[in-house]
PDB file of C-alpha atoms in Angstrom:
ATOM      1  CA  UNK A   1       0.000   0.000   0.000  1.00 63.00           C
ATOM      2  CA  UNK A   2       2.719   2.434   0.826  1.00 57.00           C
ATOM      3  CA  UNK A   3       4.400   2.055  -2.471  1.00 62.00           C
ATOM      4  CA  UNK A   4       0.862   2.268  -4.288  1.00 53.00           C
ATOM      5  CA  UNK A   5       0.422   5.636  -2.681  1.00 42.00           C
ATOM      6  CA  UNK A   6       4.099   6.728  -2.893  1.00 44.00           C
ATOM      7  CA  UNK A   7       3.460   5.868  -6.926  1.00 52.00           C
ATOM      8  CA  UNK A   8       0.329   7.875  -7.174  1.00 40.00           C
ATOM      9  CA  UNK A   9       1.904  10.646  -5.608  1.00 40.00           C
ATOM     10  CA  UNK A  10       4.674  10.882  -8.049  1.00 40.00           C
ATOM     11  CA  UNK A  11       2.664  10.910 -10.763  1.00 47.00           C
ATOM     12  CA  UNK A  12       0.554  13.494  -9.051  1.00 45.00           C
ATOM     13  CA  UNK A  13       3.772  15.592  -9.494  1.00 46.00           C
ATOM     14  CA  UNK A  14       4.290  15.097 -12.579  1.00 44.00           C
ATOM     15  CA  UNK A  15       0.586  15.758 -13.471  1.00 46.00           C
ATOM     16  CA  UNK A  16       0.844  18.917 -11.463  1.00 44.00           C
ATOM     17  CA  UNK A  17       4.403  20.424 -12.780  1.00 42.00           C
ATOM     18  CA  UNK A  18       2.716  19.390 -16.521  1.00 42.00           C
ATOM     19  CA  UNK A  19      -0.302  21.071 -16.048  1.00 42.00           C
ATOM     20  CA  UNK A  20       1.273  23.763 -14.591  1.00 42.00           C
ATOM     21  CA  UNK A  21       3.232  24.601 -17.787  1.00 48.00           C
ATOM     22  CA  UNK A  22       0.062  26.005 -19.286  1.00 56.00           C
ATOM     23  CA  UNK A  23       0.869  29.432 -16.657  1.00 75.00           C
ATOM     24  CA  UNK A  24      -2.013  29.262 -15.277  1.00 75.00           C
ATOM     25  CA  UNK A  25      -0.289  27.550 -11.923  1.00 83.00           C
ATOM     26  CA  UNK A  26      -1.755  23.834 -12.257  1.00 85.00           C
ATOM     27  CA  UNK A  27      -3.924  21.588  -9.388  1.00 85.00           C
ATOM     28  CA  UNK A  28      -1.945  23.430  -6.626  1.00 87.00           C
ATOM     29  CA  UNK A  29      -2.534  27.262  -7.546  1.00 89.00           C
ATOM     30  CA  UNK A  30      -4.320  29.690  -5.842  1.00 91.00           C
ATOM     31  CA  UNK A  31      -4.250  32.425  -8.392  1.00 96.00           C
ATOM     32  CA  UNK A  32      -3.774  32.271 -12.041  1.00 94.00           C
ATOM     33  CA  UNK A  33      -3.733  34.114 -15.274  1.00 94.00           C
ATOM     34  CA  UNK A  34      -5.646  37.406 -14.981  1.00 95.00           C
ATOM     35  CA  UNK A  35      -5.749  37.721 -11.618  1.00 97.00           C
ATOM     36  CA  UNK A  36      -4.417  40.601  -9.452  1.00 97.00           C
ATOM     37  CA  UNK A  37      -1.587  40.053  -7.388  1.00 98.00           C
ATOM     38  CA  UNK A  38      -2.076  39.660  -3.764  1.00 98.00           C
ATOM     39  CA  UNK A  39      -1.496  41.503  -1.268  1.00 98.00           C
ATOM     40  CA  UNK A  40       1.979  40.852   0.296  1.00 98.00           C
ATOM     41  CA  UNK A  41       4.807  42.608   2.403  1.00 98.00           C
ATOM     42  CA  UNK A  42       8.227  40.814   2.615  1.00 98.00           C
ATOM     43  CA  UNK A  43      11.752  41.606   4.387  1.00 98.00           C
ATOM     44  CA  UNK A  44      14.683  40.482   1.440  1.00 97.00           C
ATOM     45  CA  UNK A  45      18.368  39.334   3.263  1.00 96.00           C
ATOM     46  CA  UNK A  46      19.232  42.971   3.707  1.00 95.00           C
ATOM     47  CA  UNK A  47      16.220  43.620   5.819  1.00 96.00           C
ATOM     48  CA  UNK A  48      14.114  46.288   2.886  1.00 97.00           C
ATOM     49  CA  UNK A  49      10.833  45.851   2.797  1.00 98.00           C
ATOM     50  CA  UNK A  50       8.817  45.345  -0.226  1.00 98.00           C
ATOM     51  CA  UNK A  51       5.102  45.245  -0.610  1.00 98.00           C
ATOM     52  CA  UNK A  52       3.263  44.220  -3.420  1.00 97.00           C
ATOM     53  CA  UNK A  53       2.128  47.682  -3.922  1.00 96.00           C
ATOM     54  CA  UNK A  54       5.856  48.553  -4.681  1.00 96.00           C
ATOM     55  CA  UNK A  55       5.860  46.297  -8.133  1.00 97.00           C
ATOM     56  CA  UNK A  56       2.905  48.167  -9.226  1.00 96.00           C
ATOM     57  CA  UNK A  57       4.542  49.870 -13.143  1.00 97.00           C
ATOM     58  CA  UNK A  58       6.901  47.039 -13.394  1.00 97.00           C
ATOM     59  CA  UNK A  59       7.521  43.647 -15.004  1.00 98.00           C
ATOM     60  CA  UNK A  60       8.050  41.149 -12.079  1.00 98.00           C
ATOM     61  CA  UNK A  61       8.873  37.793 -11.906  1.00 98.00           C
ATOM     62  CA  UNK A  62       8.226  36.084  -8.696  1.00 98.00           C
ATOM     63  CA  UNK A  63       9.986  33.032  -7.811  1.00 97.00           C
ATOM     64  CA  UNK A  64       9.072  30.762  -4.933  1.00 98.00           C
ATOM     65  CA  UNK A  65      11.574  28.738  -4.017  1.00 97.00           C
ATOM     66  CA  UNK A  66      14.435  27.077  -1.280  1.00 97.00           C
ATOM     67  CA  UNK A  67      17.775  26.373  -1.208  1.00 97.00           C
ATOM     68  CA  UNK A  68      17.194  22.836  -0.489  1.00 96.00           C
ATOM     69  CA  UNK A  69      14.771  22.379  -3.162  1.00 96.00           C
ATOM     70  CA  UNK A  70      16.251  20.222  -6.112  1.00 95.00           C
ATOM     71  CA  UNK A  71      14.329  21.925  -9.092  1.00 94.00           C
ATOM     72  CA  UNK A  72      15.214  25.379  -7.366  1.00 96.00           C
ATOM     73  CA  UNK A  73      18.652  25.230  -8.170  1.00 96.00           C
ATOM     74  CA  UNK A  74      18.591  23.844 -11.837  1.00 95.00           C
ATOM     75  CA  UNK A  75      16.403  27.056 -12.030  1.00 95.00           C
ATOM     76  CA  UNK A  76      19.243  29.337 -10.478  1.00 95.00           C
ATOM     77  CA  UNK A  77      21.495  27.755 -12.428  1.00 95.00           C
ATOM     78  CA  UNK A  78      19.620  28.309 -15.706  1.00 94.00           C
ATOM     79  CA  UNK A  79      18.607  32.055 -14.521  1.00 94.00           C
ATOM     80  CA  UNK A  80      22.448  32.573 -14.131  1.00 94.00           C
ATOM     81  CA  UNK A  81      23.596  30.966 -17.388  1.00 94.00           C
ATOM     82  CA  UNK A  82      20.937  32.681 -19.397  1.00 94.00           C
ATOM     83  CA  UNK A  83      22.441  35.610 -21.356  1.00 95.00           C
ATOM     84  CA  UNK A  84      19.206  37.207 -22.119  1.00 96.00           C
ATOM     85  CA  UNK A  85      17.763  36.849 -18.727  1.00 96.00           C
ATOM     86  CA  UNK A  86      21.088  38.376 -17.408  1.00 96.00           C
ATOM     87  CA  UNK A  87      19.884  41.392 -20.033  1.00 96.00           C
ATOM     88  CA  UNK A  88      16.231  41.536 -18.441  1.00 97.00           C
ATOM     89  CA  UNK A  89      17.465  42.393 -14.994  1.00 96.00           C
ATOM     90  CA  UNK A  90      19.473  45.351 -16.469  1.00 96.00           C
ATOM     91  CA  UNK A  91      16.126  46.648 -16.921  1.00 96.00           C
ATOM     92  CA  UNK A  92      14.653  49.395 -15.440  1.00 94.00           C
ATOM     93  CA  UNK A  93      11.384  48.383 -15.429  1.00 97.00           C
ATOM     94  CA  UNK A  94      12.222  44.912 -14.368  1.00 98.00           C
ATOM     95  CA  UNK A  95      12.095  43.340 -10.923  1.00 97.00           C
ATOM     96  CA  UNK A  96      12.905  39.741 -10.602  1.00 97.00           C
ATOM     97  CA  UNK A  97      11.736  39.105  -6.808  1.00 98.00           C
ATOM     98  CA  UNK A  98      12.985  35.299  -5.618  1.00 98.00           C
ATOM     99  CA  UNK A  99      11.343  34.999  -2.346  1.00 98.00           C
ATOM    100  CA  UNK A 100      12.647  32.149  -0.035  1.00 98.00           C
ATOM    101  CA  UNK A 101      10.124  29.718   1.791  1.00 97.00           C
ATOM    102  CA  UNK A 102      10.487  28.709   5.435  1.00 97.00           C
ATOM    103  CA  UNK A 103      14.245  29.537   5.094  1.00 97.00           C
ATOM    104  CA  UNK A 104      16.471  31.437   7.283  1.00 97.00           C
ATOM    105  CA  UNK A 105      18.247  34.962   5.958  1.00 97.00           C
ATOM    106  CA  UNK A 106      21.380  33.466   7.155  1.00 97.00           C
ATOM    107  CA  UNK A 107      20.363  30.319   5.381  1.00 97.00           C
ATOM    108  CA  UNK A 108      19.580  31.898   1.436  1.00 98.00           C
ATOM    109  CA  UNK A 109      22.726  34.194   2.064  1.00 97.00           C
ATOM    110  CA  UNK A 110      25.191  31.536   2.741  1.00 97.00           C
ATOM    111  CA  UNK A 111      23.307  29.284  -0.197  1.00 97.00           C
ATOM    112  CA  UNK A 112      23.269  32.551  -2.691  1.00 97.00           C
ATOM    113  CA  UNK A 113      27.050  33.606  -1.771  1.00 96.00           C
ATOM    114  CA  UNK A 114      28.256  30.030  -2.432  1.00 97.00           C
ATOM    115  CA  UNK A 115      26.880  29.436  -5.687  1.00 96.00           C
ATOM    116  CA  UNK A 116      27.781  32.893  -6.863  1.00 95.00           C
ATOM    117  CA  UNK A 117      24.594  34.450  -7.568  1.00 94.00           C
ATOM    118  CA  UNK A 118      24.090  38.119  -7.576  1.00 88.00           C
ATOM    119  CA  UNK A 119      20.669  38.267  -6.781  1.00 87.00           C
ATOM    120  CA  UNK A 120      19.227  39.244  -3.155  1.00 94.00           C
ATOM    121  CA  UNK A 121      15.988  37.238  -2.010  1.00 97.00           C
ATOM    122  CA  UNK A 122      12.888  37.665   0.075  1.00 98.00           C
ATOM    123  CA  UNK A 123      11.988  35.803   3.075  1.00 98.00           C
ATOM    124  CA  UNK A 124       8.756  33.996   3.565  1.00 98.00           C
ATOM    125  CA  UNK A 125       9.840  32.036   6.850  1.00 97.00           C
ATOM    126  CA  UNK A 126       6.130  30.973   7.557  1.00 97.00           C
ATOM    127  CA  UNK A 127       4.854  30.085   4.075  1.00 97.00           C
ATOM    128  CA  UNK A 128       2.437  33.227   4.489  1.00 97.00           C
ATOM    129  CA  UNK A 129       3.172  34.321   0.805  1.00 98.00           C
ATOM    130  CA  UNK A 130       3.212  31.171  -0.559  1.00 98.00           C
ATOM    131  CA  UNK A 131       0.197  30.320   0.325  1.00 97.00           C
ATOM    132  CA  UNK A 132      -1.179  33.571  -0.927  1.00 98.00           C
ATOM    133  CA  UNK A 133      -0.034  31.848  -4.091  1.00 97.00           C
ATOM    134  CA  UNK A 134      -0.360  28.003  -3.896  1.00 96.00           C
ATOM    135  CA  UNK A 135      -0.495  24.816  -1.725  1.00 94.00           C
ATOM    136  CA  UNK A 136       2.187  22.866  -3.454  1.00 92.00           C
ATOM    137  CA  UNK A 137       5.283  22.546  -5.472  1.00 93.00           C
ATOM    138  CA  UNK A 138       8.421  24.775  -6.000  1.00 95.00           C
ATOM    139  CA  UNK A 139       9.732  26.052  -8.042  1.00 96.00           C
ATOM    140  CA  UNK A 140       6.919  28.534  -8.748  1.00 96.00           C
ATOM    141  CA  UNK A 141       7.108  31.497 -11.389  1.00 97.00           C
ATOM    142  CA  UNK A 142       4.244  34.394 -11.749  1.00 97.00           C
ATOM    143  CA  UNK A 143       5.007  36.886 -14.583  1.00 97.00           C
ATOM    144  CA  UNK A 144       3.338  40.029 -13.343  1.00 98.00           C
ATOM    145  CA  UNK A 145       2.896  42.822 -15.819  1.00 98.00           C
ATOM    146  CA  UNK A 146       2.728  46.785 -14.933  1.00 97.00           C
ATOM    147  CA  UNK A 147      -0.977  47.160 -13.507  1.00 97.00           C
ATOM    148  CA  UNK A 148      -0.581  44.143 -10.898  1.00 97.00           C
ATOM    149  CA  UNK A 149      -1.786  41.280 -12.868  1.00 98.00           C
ATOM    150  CA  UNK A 150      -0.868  38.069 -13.204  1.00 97.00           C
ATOM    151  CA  UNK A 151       0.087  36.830 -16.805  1.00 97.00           C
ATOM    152  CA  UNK A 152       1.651  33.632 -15.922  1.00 96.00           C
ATOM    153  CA  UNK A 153       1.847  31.359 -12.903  1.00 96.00           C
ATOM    154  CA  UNK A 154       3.855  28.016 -13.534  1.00 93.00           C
ATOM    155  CA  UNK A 155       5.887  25.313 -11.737  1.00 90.00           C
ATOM    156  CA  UNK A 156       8.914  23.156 -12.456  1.00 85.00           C
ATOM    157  CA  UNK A 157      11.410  25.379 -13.813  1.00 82.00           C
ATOM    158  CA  UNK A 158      12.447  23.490 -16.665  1.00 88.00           C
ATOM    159  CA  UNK A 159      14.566  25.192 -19.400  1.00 90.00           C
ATOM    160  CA  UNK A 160      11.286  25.513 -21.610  1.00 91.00           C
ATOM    161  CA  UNK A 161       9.606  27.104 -18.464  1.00 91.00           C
ATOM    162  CA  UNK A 162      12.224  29.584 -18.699  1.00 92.00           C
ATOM    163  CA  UNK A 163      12.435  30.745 -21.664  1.00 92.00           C
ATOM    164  CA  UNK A 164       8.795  31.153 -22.103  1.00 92.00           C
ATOM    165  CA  UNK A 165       8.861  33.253 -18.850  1.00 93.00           C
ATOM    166  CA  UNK A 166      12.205  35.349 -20.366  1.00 96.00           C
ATOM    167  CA  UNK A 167      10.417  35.787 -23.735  1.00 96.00           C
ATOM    168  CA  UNK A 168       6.934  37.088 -22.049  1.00 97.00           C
ATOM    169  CA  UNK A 169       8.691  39.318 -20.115  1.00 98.00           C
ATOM    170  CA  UNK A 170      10.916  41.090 -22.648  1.00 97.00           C
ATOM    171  CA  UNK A 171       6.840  41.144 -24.605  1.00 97.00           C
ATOM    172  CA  UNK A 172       5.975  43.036 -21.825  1.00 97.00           C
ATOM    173  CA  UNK A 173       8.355  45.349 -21.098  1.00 97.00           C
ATOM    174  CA  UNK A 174       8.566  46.046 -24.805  1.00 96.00           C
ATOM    175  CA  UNK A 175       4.792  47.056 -24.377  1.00 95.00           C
ATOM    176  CA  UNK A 176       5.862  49.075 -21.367  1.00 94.00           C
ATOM    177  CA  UNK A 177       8.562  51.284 -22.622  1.00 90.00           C
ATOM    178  CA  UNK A 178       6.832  51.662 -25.890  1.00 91.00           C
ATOM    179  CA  UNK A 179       3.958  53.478 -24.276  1.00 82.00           C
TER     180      UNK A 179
END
């Protein structure tokens, strides 16, 4: 019985980070595609605060995630390697906002500074803000465009993930700076 269930719940996964690609956050989402962005306030390593008021203009991309998490760091890795995403956050109408779950600052920090990576991340040390967001699975990615919503929520963070998610934002901050 306990490999039955340990079976169903891997495909469960699977069936989840599939339907997820879609961006409109799969089985486990709470919001989706054309909704506005909850309300939120997090503290990043540094100790700023940002509130989801603060994106408001911009082109975010939100990523859930935690050091620990397997998928998370293919992600960072691919972020890192990716020449054009490395282009998006020269932006200035660009925000990429990682925020941590149930992780210590000293945790991400240590985790960020060994693997190199220049970006700072926000805290969500009691799953408050992921839950605003979802039930299950990280990675998690929400595109959010200029007037707070949501044009993509997806999980997995597989290379064709990414590029989607670098390709709608450059769309949208195209849009933006055209206007």
């Amino acid at each position: 019985m306990k490999r039955f269930l340990a079976i169903v719940a891997a495909i469960l996964c699977v069936l989840g980070t599939v339907w997820a690609q879609d961006g409109d956050g799969g089985p486990f989402a709470h919001v989706g595609q054309g909704d506005k962005l909850p309300s939120f306030v997090v503290k990043t390593t540094s100790g700023q605060s940002i509130s989801s008021d603060q994106l408001q203009g911009r082109v975010v991309l939100i990523t859930l995630w935690a050091s620990w998490c397997p998928s998370c760091r293919k992600e960072f890795k691919r972020l890192a390697a990716n020449d054009q995403f490395g282009a998006l956050l020269q932006q200035e109408n660009f925000l990429f906002l990682p925020i941590s779950r149930e992780e210590s600052s000293a945790t991400v920090v240590a985790w960020l500074n060994q693997k190199g990576y220049p970006y700072e991340s926000a805290l969500d040390p009691d799953r408050a803000v992921y839950n605003l967001f979802a039930s299950e699975e990280i990675p998690r990615n929400i595109v959010v465009g200029p007037d707070g919503t949501i044009l993509y929520h997806g999980s997995g963070g597989s290379k064709r993930e990414l590029n989607q998610l670098i390709a709608l934002c450059k769309e949208e901050l195209e849009k933006l700076n055209n206007k």
